[in-house]
C-alpha positions as semicolon CSV with decimal commas, in nm:
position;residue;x (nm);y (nm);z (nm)
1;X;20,039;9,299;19,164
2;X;19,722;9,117;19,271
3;X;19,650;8,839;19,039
4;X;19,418;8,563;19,031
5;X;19,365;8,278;19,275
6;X;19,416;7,949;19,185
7;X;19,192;7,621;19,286
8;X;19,100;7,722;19,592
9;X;18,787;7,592;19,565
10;X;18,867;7,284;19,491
11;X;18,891;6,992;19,768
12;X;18,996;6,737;19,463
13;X;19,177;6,846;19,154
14;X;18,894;6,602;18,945
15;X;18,461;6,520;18,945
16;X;18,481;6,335;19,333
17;X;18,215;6,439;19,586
18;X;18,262;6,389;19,907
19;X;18,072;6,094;19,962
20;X;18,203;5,878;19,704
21;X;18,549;6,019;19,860
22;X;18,402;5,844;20,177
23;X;18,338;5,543;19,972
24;X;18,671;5,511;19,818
25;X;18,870;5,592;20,078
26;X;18,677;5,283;20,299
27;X;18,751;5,037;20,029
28;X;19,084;5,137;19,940
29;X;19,165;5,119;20,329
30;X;18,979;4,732;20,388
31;X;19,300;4,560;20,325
32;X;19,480;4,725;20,533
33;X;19,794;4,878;20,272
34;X;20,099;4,973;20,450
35;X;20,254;5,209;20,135
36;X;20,055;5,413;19,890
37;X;20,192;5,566;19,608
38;X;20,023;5,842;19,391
39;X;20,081;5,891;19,048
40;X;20,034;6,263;19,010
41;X;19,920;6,294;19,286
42;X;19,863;6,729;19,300
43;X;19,793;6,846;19,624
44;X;19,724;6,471;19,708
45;X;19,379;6,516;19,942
46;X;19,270;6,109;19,829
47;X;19,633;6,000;19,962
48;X;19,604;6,224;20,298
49;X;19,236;6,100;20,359
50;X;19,386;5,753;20,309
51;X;19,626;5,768;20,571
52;X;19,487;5,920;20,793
53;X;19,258;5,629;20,785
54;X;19,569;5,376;20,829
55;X;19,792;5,493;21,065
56;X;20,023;5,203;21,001
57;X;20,080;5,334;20,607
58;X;20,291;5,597;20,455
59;X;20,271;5,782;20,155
60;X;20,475;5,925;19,856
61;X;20,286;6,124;19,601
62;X;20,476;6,208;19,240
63;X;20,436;6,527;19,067
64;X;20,599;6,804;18,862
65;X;20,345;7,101;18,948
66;X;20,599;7,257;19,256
67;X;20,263;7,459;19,313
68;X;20,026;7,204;19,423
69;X;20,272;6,983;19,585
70;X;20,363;7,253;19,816
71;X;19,990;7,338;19,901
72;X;20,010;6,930;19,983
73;X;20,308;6,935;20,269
74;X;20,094;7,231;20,390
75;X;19,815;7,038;20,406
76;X;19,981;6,682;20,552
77;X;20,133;6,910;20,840
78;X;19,784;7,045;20,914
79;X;19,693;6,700;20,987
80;X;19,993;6,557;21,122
81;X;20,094;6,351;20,906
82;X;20,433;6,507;20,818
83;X;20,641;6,205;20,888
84;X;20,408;5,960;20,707
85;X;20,432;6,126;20,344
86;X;20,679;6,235;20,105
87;X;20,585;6,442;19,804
88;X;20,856;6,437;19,523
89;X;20,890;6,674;19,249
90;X;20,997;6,433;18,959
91;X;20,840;6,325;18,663
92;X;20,657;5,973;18,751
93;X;20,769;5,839;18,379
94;X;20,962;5,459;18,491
95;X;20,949;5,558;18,862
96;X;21,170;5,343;19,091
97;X;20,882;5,450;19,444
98;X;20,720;5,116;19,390
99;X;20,582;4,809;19,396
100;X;20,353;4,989;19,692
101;X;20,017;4,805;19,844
102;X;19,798;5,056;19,712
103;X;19,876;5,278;19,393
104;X;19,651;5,602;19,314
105;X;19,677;5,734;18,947
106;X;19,389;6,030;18,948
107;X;19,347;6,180;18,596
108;X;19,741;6,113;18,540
109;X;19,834;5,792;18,355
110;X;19,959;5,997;18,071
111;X;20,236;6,060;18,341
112;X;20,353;5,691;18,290
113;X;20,332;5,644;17,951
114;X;20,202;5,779;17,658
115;X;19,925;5,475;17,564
116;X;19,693;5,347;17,821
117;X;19,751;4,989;17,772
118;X;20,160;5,087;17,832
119;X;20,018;5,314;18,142
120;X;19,840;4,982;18,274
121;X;20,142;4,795;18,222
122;X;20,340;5,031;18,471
123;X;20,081;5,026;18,711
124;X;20,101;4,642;18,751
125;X;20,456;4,726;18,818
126;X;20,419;4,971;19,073
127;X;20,148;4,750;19,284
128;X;20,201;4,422;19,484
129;X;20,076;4,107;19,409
130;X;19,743;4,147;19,703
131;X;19,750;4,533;19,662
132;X;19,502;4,745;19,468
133;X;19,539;5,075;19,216
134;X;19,275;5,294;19,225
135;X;19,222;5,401;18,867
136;X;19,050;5,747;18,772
137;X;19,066;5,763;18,371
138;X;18,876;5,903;18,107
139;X;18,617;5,737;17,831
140;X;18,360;5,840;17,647
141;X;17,998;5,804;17,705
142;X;17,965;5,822;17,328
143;X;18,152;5,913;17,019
144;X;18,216;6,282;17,002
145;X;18,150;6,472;16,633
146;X;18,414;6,673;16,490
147;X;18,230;6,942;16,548
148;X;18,282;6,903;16,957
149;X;18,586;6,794;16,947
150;X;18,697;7,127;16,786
151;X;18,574;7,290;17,097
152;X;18,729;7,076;17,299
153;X;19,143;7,072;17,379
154;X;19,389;7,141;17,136
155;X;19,413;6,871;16,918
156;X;19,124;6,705;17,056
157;X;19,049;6,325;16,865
158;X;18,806;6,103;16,914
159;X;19,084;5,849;16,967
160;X;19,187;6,033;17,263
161;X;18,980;5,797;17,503
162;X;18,793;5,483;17,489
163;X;18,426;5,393;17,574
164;X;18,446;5,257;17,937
165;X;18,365;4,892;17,777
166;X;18,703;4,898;17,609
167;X;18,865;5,099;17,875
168;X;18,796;4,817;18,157
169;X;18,889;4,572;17,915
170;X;19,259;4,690;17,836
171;X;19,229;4,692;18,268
172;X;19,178;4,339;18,263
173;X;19,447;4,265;17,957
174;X;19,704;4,469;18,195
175;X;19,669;4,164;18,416
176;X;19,373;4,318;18,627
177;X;19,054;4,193;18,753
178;X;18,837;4,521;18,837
179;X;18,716;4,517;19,156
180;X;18,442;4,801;19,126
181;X;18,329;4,993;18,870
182;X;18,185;5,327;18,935
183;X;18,194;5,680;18,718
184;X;18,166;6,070;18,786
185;X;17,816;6,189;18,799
186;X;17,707;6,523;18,609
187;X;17,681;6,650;18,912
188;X;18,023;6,565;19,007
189;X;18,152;6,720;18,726
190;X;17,927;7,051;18,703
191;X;18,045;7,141;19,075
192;X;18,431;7,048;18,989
193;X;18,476;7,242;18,687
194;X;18,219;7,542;18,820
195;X;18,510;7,546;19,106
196;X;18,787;7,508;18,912
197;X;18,704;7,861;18,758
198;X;18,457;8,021;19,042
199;X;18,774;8,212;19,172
200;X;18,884;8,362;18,851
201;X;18,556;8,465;18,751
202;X;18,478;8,665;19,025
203;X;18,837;8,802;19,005
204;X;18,758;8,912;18,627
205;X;18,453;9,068;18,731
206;X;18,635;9,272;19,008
207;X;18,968;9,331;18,849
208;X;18,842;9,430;18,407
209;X;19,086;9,673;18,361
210;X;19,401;9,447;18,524
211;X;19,681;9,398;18,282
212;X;19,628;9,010;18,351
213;X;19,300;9,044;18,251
214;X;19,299;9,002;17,913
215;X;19,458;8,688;17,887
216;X;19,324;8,528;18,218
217;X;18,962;8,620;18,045
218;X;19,081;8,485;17,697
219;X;19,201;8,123;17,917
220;X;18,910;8,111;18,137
221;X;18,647;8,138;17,842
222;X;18,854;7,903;17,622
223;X;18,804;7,647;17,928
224;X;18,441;7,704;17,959
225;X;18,359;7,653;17,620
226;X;18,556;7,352;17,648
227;X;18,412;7,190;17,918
228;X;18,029;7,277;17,809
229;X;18,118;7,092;17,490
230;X;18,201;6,754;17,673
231;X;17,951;6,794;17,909
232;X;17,796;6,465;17,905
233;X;18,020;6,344;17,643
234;X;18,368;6,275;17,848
235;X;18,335;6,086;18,166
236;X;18,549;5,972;18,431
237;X;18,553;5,623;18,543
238;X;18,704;5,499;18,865
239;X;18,836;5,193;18,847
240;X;18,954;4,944;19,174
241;X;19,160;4,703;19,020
242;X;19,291;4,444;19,176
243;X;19,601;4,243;19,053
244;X;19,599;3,900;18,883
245;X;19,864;3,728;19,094
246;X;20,107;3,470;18,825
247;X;20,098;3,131;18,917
């Protein structure tokens, strides 16, 4: 039964462009880390890029979709980098794989903990004292009405996220000092969610009358309406945060 594709045409499961891939990937890389560890991590492209760019690190990237971390072994053997990474099918909740020089957590810190400033708190766990975590977490630009946030996810609160004020400020109570501050353009965002469902469409439109597609339609419009409701409203902020070291 043909049914339809999923993310391939997505390079990063999240609003990153390729340049400002270049541009993280160049910071995250200056001090030289010798382990990275990412925090649900997908198909981990970020982690690959990162060591291919430091041949002296290896990787282990967390996650409990079996899907995407498979499409990410496929894609470290492509490169060669088979014997640097490890991808683990686990949940990342109180993870023993650190403290590692660099930790990635991508759209995931609900995989730590349940609260952000508890999330924070495990990520100062998992890094070294000189290390860095990349942080990619979601704020508002402003408040949403109850009105959007009815189209939004299931349950969908306003409470959900902070503005990015508050968010780098829980950063810096985690024991932080942020590093840069930089956030997902519209742009970024219009061409990531446009890809996350460019396949499916054009599956729908070739396959009406396929038993999946019903409920593939009924998901795919759900997650349109969704996303064209916090258009503008929900960002993404990536964070470089580097640890306060205790006297």
């Amino acid at each position: 039964m043909t049914t339809p594709p999923r993310h391939s045409r997505l390079t990063f499961h999240g609003p990153l462009s390729e340049p400002r891939a270049d541009r993280l990937v160049a910071r995250l890389t200056r001090h030289a880390p010798t382990t990275v560890l990412d925090i649900g991590c997908g198909w981990a492209e970020l982690m690959l890029r990162i060591l291919a760019a430091t041949p002296a690190a290896t990787g282990t990237g967390i996650d409990i979709n079996a899907e995407d971390l498979a499409r990410g072994r496929q894609a470290a053997e492509a490169r060669g980098l088979t014997d640097r990474v490890r991808f683990l099918e686990e949940s990342a909740a109180g993870t023993p794989h650190g403290p590692a020089d660099l930790v990635l957590c991508v759209g995931a810190s609900q995989a730590l903990a349940g609260q952000l400033p508890e999330a924070l708190a495990e990520l100062r766990r998992l890094v070294t004292d000189h290390g860095r975590v990349l942080l990619g977490e979601g704020f508002w630009h402003r408040t949403p009405t109850e009105a959007e946030l009815a189209r939004m996810w299931p349950d969908a609160s306003a409470t959900d996220h902070p503005d990015l004020a508050t968010l780098v400020g829980l950063a810096v109570d985690a024991g932080f000092r942020p590093e840069w501050t930089e956030t997902a353009s519209l742009d970024e965002w219009e061409a990531f969610e446009s890809a996350y469902l460019a396949d499916t469409e054009v599956w729908l439109a070739e396959h009406p009358g396929h038993p999946l597609a019903a409920e593939t339609r009924e998901r795919a419009d759900r997650h349109r309406a969704a996303w064209l409701t916090y258009r503008g409203v929900l960002g993404l902020a990536y964070l470089t945060l580097v640890p306060v070291v205790a006297r």
